[in-house]
Short mmCIF file of C-alpha atoms in Angstrom, two decimals:
data_model
loop_
_atom_site.label_atom_id
_atom_site.label_comp_id
_atom_site.label_asym_id
_atom_site.label_seq_id
_atom_site.Cartn_x
_atom_site.Cartn_y
_atom_site.Cartn_z
CA UNK A 1 91.67 16.19 105.54
CA UNK A 2 89.70 15.52 102.40
CA UNK A 3 86.80 17.77 103.46
CA UNK A 4 85.97 21.12 101.95
CA UNK A 5 88.79 23.65 102.03
CA UNK A 6 88.15 27.37 101.76
CA UNK A 7 91.70 28.21 100.60
CA UNK A 8 94.39 26.24 98.78
CA UNK A 9 97.01 24.92 101.20
CA UNK A 10 99.28 21.92 101.58
CA UNK A 11 97.20 18.92 102.62
CA UNK A 12 99.41 15.95 101.86
CA UNK A 13 96.60 14.41 99.85
CA UNK A 14 97.91 12.83 96.63
CA UNK A 15 97.30 15.04 93.63
CA UNK A 16 94.53 14.16 91.25
CA UNK A 17 93.09 16.17 88.37
CA UNK A 18 89.69 15.98 90.00
CA UNK A 19 88.32 19.52 90.37
CA UNK A 20 88.05 20.87 93.90
CA UNK A 21 86.08 23.85 95.14
CA UNK A 22 87.70 26.63 97.16
CA UNK A 23 84.84 28.95 98.24
CA UNK A 24 87.19 31.29 100.12
CA UNK A 25 89.01 32.01 96.88
CA UNK A 26 85.76 32.82 95.10
CA UNK A 27 84.66 35.15 97.88
CA UNK A 28 88.04 36.87 97.96
CA UNK A 29 88.13 37.37 94.20
CA UNK A 30 84.52 38.56 94.18
CA UNK A 31 85.25 41.05 96.97
CA UNK A 32 88.36 42.40 95.25
CA UNK A 33 86.48 42.64 91.93
CA UNK A 34 83.55 44.45 93.55
CA UNK A 35 85.74 46.96 95.39
CA UNK A 36 87.98 47.52 92.40
CA UNK A 37 85.10 47.96 89.97
CA UNK A 38 83.34 50.38 92.29
CA UNK A 39 86.52 52.40 92.66
CA UNK A 40 87.55 52.32 89.05
CA UNK A 41 84.25 52.55 87.23
CA UNK A 42 81.76 53.45 89.95
CA UNK A 43 80.76 56.80 88.44
CA UNK A 44 79.86 57.93 84.95
CA UNK A 45 82.84 60.29 84.97
CA UNK A 46 85.28 57.47 85.68
CA UNK A 47 83.67 55.20 83.13
CA UNK A 48 83.97 57.95 80.55
CA UNK A 49 87.60 58.54 81.45
CA UNK A 50 88.80 55.01 80.85
CA UNK A 51 90.25 53.70 77.63
CA UNK A 52 89.62 50.28 76.09
CA UNK A 53 93.15 49.29 77.06
CA UNK A 54 92.52 50.20 80.69
CA UNK A 55 89.32 48.17 80.73
CA UNK A 56 91.13 45.18 79.25
CA UNK A 57 93.93 45.53 81.82
CA UNK A 58 91.42 45.66 84.67
CA UNK A 59 89.56 42.57 83.47
CA UNK A 60 92.82 40.69 82.85
CA UNK A 61 94.16 41.65 86.28
CA UNK A 62 91.07 40.40 88.08
CA UNK A 63 90.94 37.23 86.00
CA UNK A 64 94.59 36.48 86.76
CA UNK A 65 93.98 36.82 90.51
CA UNK A 66 91.37 34.12 90.14
CA UNK A 67 93.66 31.94 88.03
CA UNK A 68 96.52 32.29 90.51
CA UNK A 69 94.44 31.39 93.55
CA UNK A 70 91.90 28.83 92.41
CA UNK A 71 92.22 25.20 91.30
CA UNK A 72 94.40 23.96 89.67
CA UNK A 73 97.14 26.64 89.88
CA UNK A 74 96.34 27.60 93.46
CA UNK A 75 96.12 23.99 94.60
CA UNK A 76 99.33 22.87 92.87
CA UNK A 77 101.25 25.91 94.08
CA UNK A 78 99.78 25.64 97.54
CA UNK A 79 101.07 22.21 98.35
CA UNK A 80 102.69 20.30 95.52
CA UNK A 81 105.06 22.23 93.27
CA UNK A 82 107.47 25.04 94.04
CA UNK A 83 107.48 25.92 90.35
CA UNK A 84 103.73 26.61 90.34
CA UNK A 85 104.14 28.47 93.62
CA UNK A 86 106.57 30.74 91.78
CA UNK A 87 104.06 31.24 88.97
CA UNK A 88 101.61 32.38 91.64
CA UNK A 89 104.18 34.83 92.96
CA UNK A 90 104.91 36.25 89.51
CA UNK A 91 101.21 36.69 88.87
CA UNK A 92 100.18 38.13 92.21
CA UNK A 93 103.18 40.32 93.05
CA UNK A 94 104.16 41.53 89.58
CA UNK A 95 101.73 41.06 86.72
CA UNK A 96 98.37 41.53 88.44
CA UNK A 97 99.31 44.76 90.30
CA UNK A 98 100.60 46.35 87.10
CA UNK A 99 97.40 45.43 85.26
CA UNK A 100 95.12 46.60 88.06
CA UNK A 101 96.87 49.94 88.49
CA UNK A 102 97.01 50.46 84.74
CA UNK A 103 93.28 49.77 84.62
CA UNK A 104 92.50 52.59 87.07
CA UNK A 105 91.29 55.80 85.36
CA UNK A 106 93.00 59.00 86.52
CA UNK A 107 89.67 60.17 87.90
CA UNK A 108 89.59 57.20 90.25
CA UNK A 109 93.10 57.92 91.52
CA UNK A 110 92.17 61.57 92.00
CA UNK A 111 89.06 60.57 93.95
CA UNK A 112 91.19 58.45 96.29
CA UNK A 113 93.70 61.27 96.75
CA UNK A 114 90.91 63.57 97.92
CA UNK A 115 90.33 61.37 100.96
CA UNK A 116 92.52 62.84 103.73
CA UNK A 117 93.10 59.59 105.62
CA UNK A 118 94.05 57.67 102.49
CA UNK A 119 96.30 60.50 101.40
CA UNK A 120 98.06 60.52 104.77
CA UNK A 121 98.55 56.75 104.83
CA UNK A 122 99.48 56.73 101.16
CA UNK A 123 102.09 59.44 101.54
CA UNK A 124 104.01 57.13 103.88
CA UNK A 125 103.20 53.72 102.42
CA UNK A 126 103.86 54.66 98.79
CA UNK A 127 107.07 56.55 99.52
CA UNK A 128 109.62 54.87 97.25
CA UNK A 129 111.78 53.63 100.11
CA UNK A 130 108.79 52.32 102.04
CA UNK A 131 107.34 50.67 98.94
CA UNK A 132 110.65 48.96 98.17
CA UNK A 133 111.02 47.85 101.80
CA UNK A 134 107.49 46.40 101.88
CA UNK A 135 107.92 44.63 98.55
CA UNK A 136 111.35 43.19 99.27
CA UNK A 137 110.43 42.41 102.88
CA UNK A 138 107.32 40.47 101.83
CA UNK A 139 109.32 38.65 99.15
CA UNK A 140 112.11 37.62 101.51
CA UNK A 141 109.81 36.69 104.38
CA UNK A 142 107.53 34.55 102.24
CA UNK A 143 110.47 32.77 100.63
CA UNK A 144 112.22 31.92 103.88
CA UNK A 145 111.85 28.13 104.18
CA UNK A 146 110.86 28.21 107.84
CA UNK A 147 108.15 30.80 107.20
CA UNK A 148 106.87 29.11 104.06
CA UNK A 149 106.77 25.66 105.63
CA UNK A 150 105.04 26.98 108.73
CA UNK A 151 102.40 28.96 106.85
CA UNK A 152 101.57 26.72 103.94
CA UNK A 153 100.25 23.83 105.96
CA UNK A 154 97.28 25.89 107.07
CA UNK A 155 94.69 27.59 104.91
CA UNK A 156 95.00 30.82 106.91
CA UNK A 157 98.76 30.77 106.52
CA UNK A 158 98.52 30.13 102.82
CA UNK A 159 96.04 32.99 102.52
CA UNK A 160 98.50 35.28 104.34
CA UNK A 161 101.22 34.46 101.80
CA UNK A 162 98.92 35.07 98.81
CA UNK A 163 97.52 38.29 100.28
CA UNK A 164 101.02 39.53 101.19
CA UNK A 165 102.16 39.05 97.60
CA UNK A 166 99.18 40.87 96.14
CA UNK A 167 99.24 43.75 98.63
CA UNK A 168 103.00 44.26 98.53
CA UNK A 169 102.83 44.15 94.75
CA UNK A 170 100.19 46.86 94.67
CA UNK A 171 102.17 49.04 97.08
CA UNK A 172 105.30 48.63 94.96
CA UNK A 173 103.87 48.99 91.45
CA UNK A 174 101.26 51.68 92.03
CA UNK A 175 103.77 54.57 92.20
CA UNK A 176 105.48 53.19 89.10
CA UNK A 177 102.42 52.62 86.93
CA UNK A 178 100.13 55.33 88.33
CA UNK A 179 99.84 57.96 91.03
CA UNK A 180 98.83 56.57 94.42
CA UNK A 181 96.96 58.68 96.97
CA UNK A 182 99.20 61.07 98.89
CA UNK A 183 102.05 60.99 96.36
CA UNK A 184 103.00 63.03 93.34
CA UNK A 185 103.85 61.22 90.11
CA UNK A 186 107.33 59.73 90.23
CA UNK A 187 109.85 60.97 87.70
CA UNK A 188 110.89 58.21 85.23
CA UNK A 189 114.46 57.86 86.59
CA UNK A 190 113.06 57.26 90.07
CA UNK A 191 110.61 54.73 88.72
CA UNK A 192 113.48 52.86 87.09
CA UNK A 193 115.51 53.09 90.29
CA UNK A 194 112.58 51.75 92.33
CA UNK A 195 112.11 48.77 90.01
CA UNK A 196 115.83 48.06 90.11
CA UNK A 197 115.95 48.17 93.91
CA UNK A 198 112.80 46.10 94.25
CA UNK A 199 114.12 43.35 92.02
CA UNK A 200 117.57 43.14 93.58
CA UNK A 201 116.53 40.40 95.99
CA UNK A 202 115.06 38.17 93.28
CA UNK A 203 118.31 37.02 91.74
CA UNK A 204 120.08 35.84 94.92
CA UNK A 205 116.98 33.98 96.08
CA UNK A 206 116.55 32.41 92.64
CA UNK A 207 120.21 31.39 92.61
CA UNK A 208 119.84 29.95 96.09
CA UNK A 209 116.96 27.82 94.83
CA UNK A 210 118.92 26.82 91.75
CA UNK A 211 122.18 25.90 93.46
CA UNK A 212 120.97 24.48 96.74
CA UNK A 213 122.09 20.88 97.08
CA UNK A 214 118.87 19.70 98.68
CA UNK A 215 115.29 20.94 98.41
CA UNK A 216 114.79 23.99 100.59
CA UNK A 217 111.11 23.69 101.38
CA UNK A 218 109.75 20.73 103.32
CA UNK A 219 106.30 21.57 101.96
CA UNK A 220 107.33 20.66 98.43
CA UNK A 221 110.00 18.09 99.27
CA UNK A 222 107.56 15.95 101.26
CA UNK A 223 104.53 16.59 99.08
CA UNK A 224 103.02 13.60 97.29
CA UNK A 225 104.96 13.21 94.05
CA UNK A 226 103.62 14.97 90.98
CA UNK A 227 104.30 13.09 87.76
CA UNK A 228 108.01 12.24 87.63
CA UNK A 229 109.21 15.62 88.81
CA UNK A 230 111.70 15.37 91.67
CA UNK A 231 111.68 18.08 94.35
CA UNK A 232 115.11 19.26 93.16
CA UNK A 233 114.02 19.56 89.53
CA UNK A 234 110.86 21.35 90.61
CA UNK A 235 112.89 23.80 92.66
CA UNK A 236 115.21 24.46 89.75
CA UNK A 237 112.28 25.13 87.45
CA UNK A 238 110.97 27.57 90.08
CA UNK A 239 114.33 29.30 90.08
CA UNK A 240 114.40 29.45 86.29
CA UNK A 241 110.92 30.95 86.18
CA UNK A 242 111.89 33.59 88.68
CA UNK A 243 115.02 34.51 86.77
CA UNK A 244 113.60 34.33 83.24
CA UNK A 245 109.97 35.41 83.57
CA UNK A 246 110.59 37.76 86.50
CA UNK A 247 113.70 39.18 84.85
CA UNK A 248 111.94 39.63 81.52
CA UNK A 249 109.06 41.42 83.23
CA UNK A 250 111.36 43.75 85.16
CA UNK A 251 113.46 44.46 82.08
CA UNK A 252 110.31 45.09 80.08
CA UNK A 253 109.00 47.52 82.68
CA UNK A 254 112.30 49.41 82.85
CA UNK A 255 112.57 49.54 79.05
CA UNK A 256 109.02 50.78 78.67
CA UNK A 257 109.57 53.59 81.18
CA UNK A 258 112.92 54.50 79.67
CA UNK A 259 111.73 54.69 76.08
CA UNK A 260 108.57 56.58 77.02
CA UNK A 261 110.73 59.00 78.97
CA UNK A 262 113.07 59.39 75.99
CA UNK A 263 110.11 59.84 73.66
CA UNK A 264 108.70 62.50 75.93
CA UNK A 265 112.06 64.31 75.93
CA UNK A 266 112.26 64.27 72.15
CA UNK A 267 108.72 65.56 71.92
CA UNK A 268 109.59 68.47 74.21
CA UNK A 269 112.75 69.21 72.28
CA UNK A 270 110.80 69.23 69.03
CA UNK A 271 108.23 71.56 70.54
CA UNK A 272 110.93 73.98 71.75
CA UNK A 273 112.63 74.02 68.33
CA UNK A 274 109.46 74.79 66.42
CA UNK A 275 109.44 78.43 65.38
CA UNK A 276 106.91 80.50 67.25
CA UNK A 277 104.19 82.52 65.55
CA UNK A 278 105.37 85.62 63.75
CA UNK A 279 105.15 88.70 65.88
CA UNK B 1 107.00 11.33 125.51
CA UNK B 2 105.58 8.53 123.46
CA UNK B 3 104.85 11.00 120.71
CA UNK B 4 108.44 12.22 120.72
CA UNK B 5 109.56 8.67 120.22
CA UNK B 6 107.94 8.58 116.82
CA UNK B 7 108.56 12.19 115.90
CA UNK B 8 111.85 13.45 117.30
CA UNK B 9 111.33 16.93 115.97
CA UNK B 10 108.02 18.77 116.27
CA UNK B 11 106.28 17.59 113.13
CA UNK B 12 104.56 20.00 110.84
CA UNK B 13 100.82 19.67 110.92
CA UNK B 14 100.59 18.48 107.37
CA UNK B 15 103.04 15.68 107.73
CA UNK B 16 101.78 14.83 111.16
CA UNK B 17 98.31 14.46 109.74
CA UNK B 18 99.49 12.33 106.86
CA UNK B 19 101.78 10.28 108.99
CA UNK B 20 99.04 9.85 111.55
CA UNK B 21 97.05 7.87 109.02
CA UNK B 22 99.77 5.31 108.55
CA UNK B 23 101.79 5.27 111.74
CA UNK B 24 99.32 5.76 114.54
CA UNK B 25 99.00 2.05 114.74
CA UNK B 26 102.76 1.83 115.07
CA UNK B 27 102.80 3.95 118.17
CA UNK B 28 101.69 1.40 120.72
CA UNK B 29 103.90 -1.51 119.70
CA UNK B 30 106.97 0.67 119.34
CA UNK B 31 106.46 2.28 122.69
CA UNK B 32 105.89 -1.16 124.12
CA UNK B 33 109.11 -2.34 122.47
CA UNK B 34 110.95 0.63 123.82
CA UNK B 35 109.55 0.13 127.27
CA UNK B 36 110.32 -3.56 127.24
CA UNK B 37 113.86 -2.99 126.10
CA UNK B 38 114.27 -0.07 128.42
CA UNK B 39 113.53 -2.31 131.36
CA UNK B 40 116.18 -4.73 130.19
CA UNK B 41 118.81 -3.72 132.69
CA UNK B 42 119.36 -0.88 135.04
CA UNK B 43 121.55 1.84 133.66
CA UNK B 44 121.16 0.75 130.06
CA UNK B 45 117.91 2.49 129.28
CA UNK B 46 119.23 5.97 128.79
CA UNK B 47 119.29 7.08 125.19
CA UNK B 48 122.58 8.52 123.98
CA UNK B 49 122.76 12.15 122.86
CA UNK B 50 119.78 12.77 120.61
CA UNK B 51 121.40 15.73 118.95
CA UNK B 52 123.99 13.55 117.22
CA UNK B 53 121.41 12.09 114.88
CA UNK B 54 118.56 13.40 112.79
CA UNK B 55 116.76 10.09 113.05
CA UNK B 56 115.18 8.87 116.26
CA UNK B 57 117.67 7.00 118.37
CA UNK B 58 116.22 3.87 119.94
CA UNK B 59 116.71 3.70 123.68
CA UNK B 60 117.82 0.11 123.28
CA UNK B 61 119.13 -1.29 119.98
CA UNK B 62 116.97 -4.03 118.47
CA UNK B 63 118.46 -7.14 116.84
CA UNK B 64 118.22 -7.62 113.11
CA UNK B 65 115.26 -9.92 112.39
CA UNK B 66 115.80 -13.28 110.80
CA UNK B 67 113.63 -13.91 107.78
CA UNK B 68 113.85 -15.15 104.23
CA UNK B 69 111.61 -13.82 101.48
CA UNK B 70 111.77 -14.00 97.69
CA UNK B 71 113.62 -11.21 95.93
CA UNK B 72 112.47 -9.76 92.63
CA UNK B 73 114.26 -12.50 90.72
CA UNK B 74 112.37 -15.11 92.70
CA UNK B 75 115.45 -16.21 94.64
CA UNK B 76 115.33 -16.66 98.41
CA UNK B 77 116.86 -13.69 100.19
CA UNK B 78 118.08 -14.34 103.72
CA UNK B 79 117.88 -10.90 105.26
CA UNK B 80 120.44 -11.51 108.01
CA UNK B 81 123.00 -13.23 105.81
CA UNK B 82 122.68 -10.84 102.90
CA UNK B 83 122.93 -7.72 104.97
CA UNK B 84 125.41 -8.92 107.56
CA UNK B 85 127.97 -6.24 108.41
CA UNK B 86 126.22 -3.60 106.31
CA UNK B 87 124.30 -0.53 107.25
CA UNK B 88 120.81 -1.66 106.33
CA UNK B 89 117.76 0.48 105.78
CA UNK B 90 114.64 -1.66 106.02
CA UNK B 91 111.30 -0.32 104.88
CA UNK B 92 107.87 -1.89 104.56
CA UNK B 93 105.65 -0.32 101.93
CA UNK B 94 103.95 -0.84 98.58
CA UNK B 95 104.52 0.30 95.06
CA UNK B 96 101.07 1.87 94.63
CA UNK B 97 101.73 4.07 97.67
CA UNK B 98 100.97 7.64 96.61
CA UNK B 99 103.09 9.48 99.15
CA UNK B 100 105.17 8.02 101.99
CA UNK B 101 106.93 5.19 100.14
CA UNK B 102 108.11 7.05 97.02
CA UNK B 103 109.15 10.06 99.09
CA UNK B 104 111.23 7.95 101.53
CA UNK B 105 112.92 5.95 98.77
CA UNK B 106 113.55 8.97 96.56
CA UNK B 107 115.14 10.82 99.47
CA UNK B 108 117.39 7.88 100.37
CA UNK B 109 118.39 7.31 96.73
CA UNK B 110 119.20 10.98 96.27
CA UNK B 111 121.49 11.05 99.29
CA UNK B 112 123.16 7.70 98.54
CA UNK B 113 124.25 9.22 95.24
CA UNK B 114 126.36 11.67 97.19
CA UNK B 115 128.23 9.05 99.22
CA UNK B 116 131.72 8.01 98.26
CA UNK B 117 131.89 4.65 96.47
CA UNK B 118 133.27 2.72 99.45
CA UNK B 119 130.67 4.28 101.76
CA UNK B 120 127.91 3.45 99.33
CA UNK B 121 129.04 -0.19 99.24
CA UNK B 122 128.43 -0.44 102.96
CA UNK B 123 124.73 0.40 102.66
CA UNK B 124 121.89 -1.95 101.76
CA UNK B 125 118.37 -0.71 101.20
CA UNK B 126 115.72 -3.39 101.53
CA UNK B 127 112.09 -2.84 100.62
CA UNK B 128 109.48 -5.37 101.71
CA UNK B 129 106.12 -5.20 99.99
CA UNK B 130 103.05 -4.97 102.18
CA UNK B 131 100.81 -5.41 99.15
CA UNK B 132 101.81 -8.76 97.60
CA UNK B 133 98.46 -8.95 95.84
CA UNK B 134 99.36 -6.14 93.43
CA UNK B 135 103.13 -5.92 93.86
CA UNK B 136 104.41 -8.51 91.44
CA UNK B 137 108.20 -9.09 91.38
CA UNK B 138 108.38 -7.33 88.02
CA UNK B 139 106.43 -4.37 89.28
CA UNK B 140 108.56 -4.07 92.42
CA UNK B 141 111.76 -4.28 90.37
CA UNK B 142 110.62 -1.65 87.91
CA UNK B 143 109.45 0.65 90.68
CA UNK B 144 112.67 0.32 92.69
CA UNK B 145 114.81 0.78 89.60
CA UNK B 146 113.29 4.22 89.19
CA UNK B 147 114.94 5.15 92.50
CA UNK B 148 118.07 3.00 92.56
CA UNK B 149 118.68 -0.33 90.83
CA UNK B 150 120.65 -1.57 93.85
CA UNK B 151 117.63 -1.40 96.13
CA UNK B 152 116.50 -4.87 97.11
CA UNK B 153 112.82 -5.72 96.78
CA UNK B 154 111.32 -8.58 98.75
CA UNK B 155 107.94 -10.21 98.56
CA UNK B 156 106.15 -12.81 100.62
CA UNK B 157 102.62 -13.59 101.62
CA UNK B 158 100.96 -10.89 103.67
CA UNK B 159 100.95 -13.29 106.62
CA UNK B 160 104.72 -13.74 106.36
CA UNK B 161 105.31 -10.01 106.07
CA UNK B 162 103.02 -9.20 108.96
CA UNK B 163 104.70 -11.83 111.10
CA UNK B 164 108.08 -10.18 110.45
CA UNK B 165 106.67 -6.79 111.33
CA UNK B 166 105.09 -8.17 114.48
CA UNK B 167 108.47 -9.54 115.58
CA UNK B 168 109.96 -6.10 115.01
CA UNK B 169 107.24 -4.38 117.00
CA UNK B 170 105.77 -2.78 113.90
CA UNK B 171 102.06 -2.72 113.12
CA UNK B 172 100.57 -5.09 110.61
CA UNK B 173 99.84 -3.75 107.16
CA UNK B 174 96.15 -3.12 106.65
CA UNK B 175 94.31 -2.96 103.35
CA UNK B 176 91.99 0.05 103.27
CA UNK B 177 89.31 -0.08 100.61
CA UNK B 178 87.88 3.11 99.08
CA UNK B 179 85.03 4.48 101.12
CA UNK B 180 86.38 3.03 104.35
CA UNK B 181 86.85 5.66 107.08
CA UNK B 182 90.48 6.79 107.04
CA UNK B 183 91.05 5.64 103.49
CA UNK B 184 93.50 7.80 101.61
CA UNK B 185 93.31 8.73 97.97
CA UNK B 186 94.59 5.95 95.78
CA UNK B 187 96.00 7.49 92.65
CA UNK B 188 95.11 4.42 90.60
CA UNK B 189 91.57 4.30 91.92
CA UNK B 190 92.20 1.09 93.85
CA UNK B 191 92.72 0.48 97.54
CA UNK B 192 95.46 1.86 99.77
CA UNK B 193 97.49 0.04 102.40
CA UNK B 194 98.06 1.36 105.90
CA UNK B 195 101.58 0.47 106.93
CA UNK B 196 104.43 1.53 109.18
CA UNK B 197 105.86 4.76 107.80
CA UNK B 198 109.30 4.57 109.34
CA UNK B 199 112.55 3.30 107.87
CA UNK B 200 114.44 1.14 110.35
CA UNK B 201 118.21 1.65 110.21
CA UNK B 202 120.57 -1.14 111.23
CA UNK B 203 124.17 -0.26 111.96
CA UNK B 204 127.36 -2.11 111.11
CA UNK B 205 126.80 -4.13 114.29
CA UNK B 206 123.57 -5.53 112.75
CA UNK B 207 121.34 -3.92 115.30
CA UNK B 208 118.65 -1.30 114.79
CA UNK B 209 119.68 1.94 116.39
CA UNK B 210 117.64 4.50 114.56
CA UNK B 211 114.27 4.91 112.94
CA UNK B 212 113.37 7.53 110.39
CA UNK B 213 109.71 8.53 110.42
CA UNK B 214 107.89 10.06 107.51
CA UNK B 215 108.95 13.69 107.35
CA UNK B 216 112.66 12.84 107.30
CA UNK B 217 114.19 15.15 104.73
CA UNK B 218 117.06 14.64 102.34
CA UNK B 219 119.26 16.88 104.44
CA UNK B 220 118.54 14.63 107.45
CA UNK B 221 119.60 11.54 105.54
CA UNK B 222 122.65 13.42 104.30
CA UNK B 223 123.62 14.21 107.88
CA UNK B 224 123.13 10.68 109.21
CA UNK B 225 124.13 8.26 106.44
CA UNK B 226 127.85 9.15 106.32
CA UNK B 227 127.96 8.74 110.10
CA UNK B 228 126.05 5.47 109.99
CA UNK B 229 128.59 3.85 107.67
CA UNK B 230 131.41 4.57 110.09
CA UNK B 231 129.68 4.33 113.48
CA UNK B 232 130.82 1.26 115.42
CA UNK B 233 128.15 1.46 118.13
CA UNK B 234 130.31 0.57 121.08
CA UNK B 235 127.41 0.84 123.53
CA UNK B 236 126.04 -2.54 124.53
#
């Protein structure tokens, strides 16, 4: 069990701060970075179309995927602490997708939309109802104790959870932050509605974690102890992170969209009120 | 079938793998014990309903062993006398254990907290060190206090402890030095000790009816302990 692992998963080995290599994580991050960079900045036109903020978002998004999956965060979240597992979720399903989509120049999105197959698939997958269903479905499925406990003891299963979070996050946040292939830009009220619907499941699950009398996940309950943290305390911290950090992120996203929308409305009103040129 | 005896529910791979390290050696003697007891008398070898308990019900109850070891105050502790008429959870382990021991004891302590006062008074938890070389009385006391100050810690020579385990059909504790095949990770950089990973539960009739392998969760203890403190075990 102490041999080389390609992905972080629950091993039952007592935790030490000794660095461990996860080559599968490196390959995955490298592949994502390569594909993303080629898509986003593969041509001179796309490179010219990006802002410094977009570049920073893209770099931060890719770096955070690495942070979430590799040692020590990936290892701790993969088999020791529910709280770190929640940090992984917040990174992969919420923060990283927003950064990656924000980092995409419009030219790159337009290039994707010109591909008929992608446009067809995208028109269905990025439909608001489908996106919400995928996001909420992945969240609920990967937080069901039976599913989590069954998947996290294998590297492939743990990879499935991580990949499901990242992919469902991209499907959910792309129509909100950008314009995915096959879809028209969403109007701000619909973006707000989509975020609201997508985050509805977070609170009950977080409260379930917080109020449950016993630890819900065998993976973390029976993991070798980490410092003096009990499984119950760890689970409550996980719940708190989901409510506070997740809630803050969702509220921030809704506020940003709302105030931009309001600002846009005021700008239009000002433009309409300006006197036209004299005839 | 023998595997089911140790693990009543299908174990998860992780915990199976971890438990394998420490309990594989327990398999043969326990099965032998079970088989020997099962052949005791016709008609008495059938296990009662498994579904009643989360722990593994022994096909034939085992008597409480007679032994006296020093407690953490250095006083002799007669296991039979001190625990007579109490539900007794007996566990062999060591304080430097990085996984099985602290998890078992933390789970038991957590669930005992939920019992009513009179129920709690009927339960004794006895920990016997399998690592007397490093487990000083003070260290055992301090370690147990972190879980529950009422837990009893006992210490003897490794020969005495192994002899008790042998009488109970449990495997001897084995010191595993770093670098040895099968050695786990010792969090303090020292050696680990291979030992039986199950908690043996004695009922109010002073006989062992159930064992709780590693992988027993708090909710399992919470289901069984309130029943254990009232169960009269009328079966012979």
